[in-house]
Coordinates of C-alpha atoms and ligand atoms in Angstrom, one line a residue:
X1 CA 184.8 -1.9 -108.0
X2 CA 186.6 0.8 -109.5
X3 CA 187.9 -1.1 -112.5
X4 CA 187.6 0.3 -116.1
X5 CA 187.5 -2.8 -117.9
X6 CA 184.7 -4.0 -115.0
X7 CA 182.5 -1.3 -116.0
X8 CA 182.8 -2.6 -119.2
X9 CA 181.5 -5.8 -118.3
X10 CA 178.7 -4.4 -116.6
X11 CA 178.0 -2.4 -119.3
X12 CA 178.7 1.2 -117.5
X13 CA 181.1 2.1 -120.3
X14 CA 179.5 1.1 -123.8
X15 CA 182.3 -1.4 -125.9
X16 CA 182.4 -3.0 -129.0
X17 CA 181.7 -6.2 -128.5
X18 CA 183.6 -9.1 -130.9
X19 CA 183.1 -12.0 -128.1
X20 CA 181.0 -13.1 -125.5
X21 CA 180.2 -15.9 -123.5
X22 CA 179.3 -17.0 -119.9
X23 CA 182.9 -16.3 -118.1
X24 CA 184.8 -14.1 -121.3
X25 CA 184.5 -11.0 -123.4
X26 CA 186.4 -9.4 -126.0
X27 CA 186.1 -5.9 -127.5
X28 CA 187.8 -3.6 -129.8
X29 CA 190.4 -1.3 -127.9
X30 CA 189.6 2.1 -127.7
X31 CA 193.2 3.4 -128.8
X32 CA 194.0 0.9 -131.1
X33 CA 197.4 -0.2 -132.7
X34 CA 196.4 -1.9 -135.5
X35 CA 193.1 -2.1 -137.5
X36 CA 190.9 -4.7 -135.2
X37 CA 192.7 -4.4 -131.9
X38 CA 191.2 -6.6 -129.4
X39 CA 191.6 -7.0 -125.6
X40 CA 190.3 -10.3 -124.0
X41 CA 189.4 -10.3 -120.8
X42 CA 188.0 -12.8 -118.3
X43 CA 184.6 -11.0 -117.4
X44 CA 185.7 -12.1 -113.1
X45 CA 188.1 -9.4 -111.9
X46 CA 191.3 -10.4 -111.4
X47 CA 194.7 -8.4 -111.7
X48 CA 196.7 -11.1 -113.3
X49 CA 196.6 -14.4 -114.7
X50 CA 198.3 -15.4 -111.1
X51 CA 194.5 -14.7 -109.6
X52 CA 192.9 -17.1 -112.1
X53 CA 192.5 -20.9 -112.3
X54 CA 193.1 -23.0 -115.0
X55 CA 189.5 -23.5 -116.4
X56 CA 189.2 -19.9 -116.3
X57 CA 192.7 -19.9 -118.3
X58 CA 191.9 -22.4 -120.9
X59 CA 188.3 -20.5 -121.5
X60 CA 190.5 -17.5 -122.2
X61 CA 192.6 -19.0 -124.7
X62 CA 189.9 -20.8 -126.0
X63 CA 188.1 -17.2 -126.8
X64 CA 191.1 -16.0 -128.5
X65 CA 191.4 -18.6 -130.9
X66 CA 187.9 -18.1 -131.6
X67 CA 188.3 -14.4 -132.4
X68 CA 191.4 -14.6 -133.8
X69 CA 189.3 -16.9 -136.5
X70 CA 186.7 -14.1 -136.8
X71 CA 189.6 -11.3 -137.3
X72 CA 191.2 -13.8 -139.8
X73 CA 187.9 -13.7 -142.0
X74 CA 187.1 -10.2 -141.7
X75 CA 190.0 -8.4 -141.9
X76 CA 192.5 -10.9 -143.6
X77 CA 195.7 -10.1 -141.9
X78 CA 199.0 -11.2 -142.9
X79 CA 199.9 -12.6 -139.2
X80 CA 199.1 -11.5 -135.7
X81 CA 200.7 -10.4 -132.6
X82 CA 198.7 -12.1 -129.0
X83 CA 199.8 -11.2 -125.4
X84 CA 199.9 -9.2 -122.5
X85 CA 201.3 -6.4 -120.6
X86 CA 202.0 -8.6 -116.8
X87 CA 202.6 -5.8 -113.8
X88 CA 204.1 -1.8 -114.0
X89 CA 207.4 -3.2 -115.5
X90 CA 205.8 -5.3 -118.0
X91 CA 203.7 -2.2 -119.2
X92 CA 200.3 -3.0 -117.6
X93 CA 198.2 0.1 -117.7
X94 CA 195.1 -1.9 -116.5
X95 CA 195.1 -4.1 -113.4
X96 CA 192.0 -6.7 -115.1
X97 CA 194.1 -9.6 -116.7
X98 CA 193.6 -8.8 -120.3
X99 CA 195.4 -10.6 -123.6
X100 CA 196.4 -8.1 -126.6
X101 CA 195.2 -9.8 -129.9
X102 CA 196.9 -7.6 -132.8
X103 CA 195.9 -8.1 -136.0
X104 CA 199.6 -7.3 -138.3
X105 CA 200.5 -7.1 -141.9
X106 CA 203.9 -7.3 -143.1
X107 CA 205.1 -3.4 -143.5
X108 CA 202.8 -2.1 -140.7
X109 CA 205.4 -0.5 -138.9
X110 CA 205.5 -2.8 -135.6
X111 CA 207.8 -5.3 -134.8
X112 CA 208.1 -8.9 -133.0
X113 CA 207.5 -9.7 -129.4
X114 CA 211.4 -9.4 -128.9
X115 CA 211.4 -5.5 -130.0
X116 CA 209.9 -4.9 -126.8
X117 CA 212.6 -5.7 -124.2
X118 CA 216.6 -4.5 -125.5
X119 CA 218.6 -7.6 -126.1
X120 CA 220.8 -8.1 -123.5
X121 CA 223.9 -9.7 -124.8
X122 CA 226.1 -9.9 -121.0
X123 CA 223.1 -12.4 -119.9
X124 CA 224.9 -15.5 -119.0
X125 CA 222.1 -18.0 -119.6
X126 CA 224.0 -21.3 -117.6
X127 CA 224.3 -18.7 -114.5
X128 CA 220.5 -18.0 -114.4
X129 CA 219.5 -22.1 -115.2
X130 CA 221.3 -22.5 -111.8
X131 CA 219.7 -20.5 -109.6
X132 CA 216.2 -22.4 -110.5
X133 CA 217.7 -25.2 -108.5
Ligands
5GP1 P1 197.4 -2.4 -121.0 O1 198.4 -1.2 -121.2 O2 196.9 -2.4 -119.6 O3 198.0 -3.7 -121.4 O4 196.2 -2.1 -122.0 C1 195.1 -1.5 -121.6 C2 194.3 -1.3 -122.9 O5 193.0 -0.9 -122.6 C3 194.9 -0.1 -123.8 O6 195.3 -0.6 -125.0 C4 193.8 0.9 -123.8 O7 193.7 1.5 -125.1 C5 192.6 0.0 -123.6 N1 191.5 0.8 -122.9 C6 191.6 1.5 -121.8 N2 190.3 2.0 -121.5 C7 189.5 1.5 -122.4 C8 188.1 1.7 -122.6 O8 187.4 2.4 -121.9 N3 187.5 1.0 -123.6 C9 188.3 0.2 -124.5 N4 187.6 -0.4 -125.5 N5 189.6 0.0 -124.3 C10 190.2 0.7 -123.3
ZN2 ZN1 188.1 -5.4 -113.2

């Protein structure tokens, strides 16, 4: 499989490991954003979190609480950041599901989750409710 993040787990590429168990791993990104920058991955390839069960889900977010703790401990920070890039439009570089933890400080230059899409103020939110039946 020629998957980056799969080589990882198979250690072909070497990582820096903060996490591991049976089904997840969690390493420092290699270009990171933010001092402790951590991707989260379920070690089973799977493009999105549409190709993954619910166990496998929960043990995901499980993990991140987990190493957000550790982050917390070590590096103190004043809040985090936790997601993902979903598919080309949503930014996804990498197709292994994989959750963003970053760690933030107030002044660090970033912004919230709503900086990343441009508010859209001619959305007509009653419009949209209806076509969800
Ligand atoms: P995406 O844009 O797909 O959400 O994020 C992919 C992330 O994987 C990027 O933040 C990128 O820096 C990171 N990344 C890509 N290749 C490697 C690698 O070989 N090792 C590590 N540790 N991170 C990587
Ligand atoms: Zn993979």
């Amino acid at each position: 499989m020629d998957c980056i993040f799969c080589k990882i787990v198979d250690k072909e590429i070497p990582n820096y490991t903060l996490y591991e168990d049976e089904t997840i791993l969690a390493f420092l990104d290699i270009f990171p954003h933010a001092v402790g920058h951590t991707v989260v991955i379920p070690k089973k390839h799977g493009e999105t979190i549409f190709d993954y069960d619910e166990v496998m889900i929960a043990e995901l977010h499980r993990a991140i609480k987990k190493i957000m703790e550790r982050l917390q401990t070590v590096l103190q920070p004043e809040g985090f950041t936790v997601g993902w890039n979903h598919g080309d439009a949503g930014g996804q570089a990498v197709p292994h599901w994989h959750v963003h933890i970053f760690p933030r400080w107030n002044g660090d230059g970033g912004g919230s989750m709503h900086s990343v899409v441009k508010k859209n103020d001619g959305i007509n939110v009653a419009e949209i409710y209806k076509r969800f039946g």
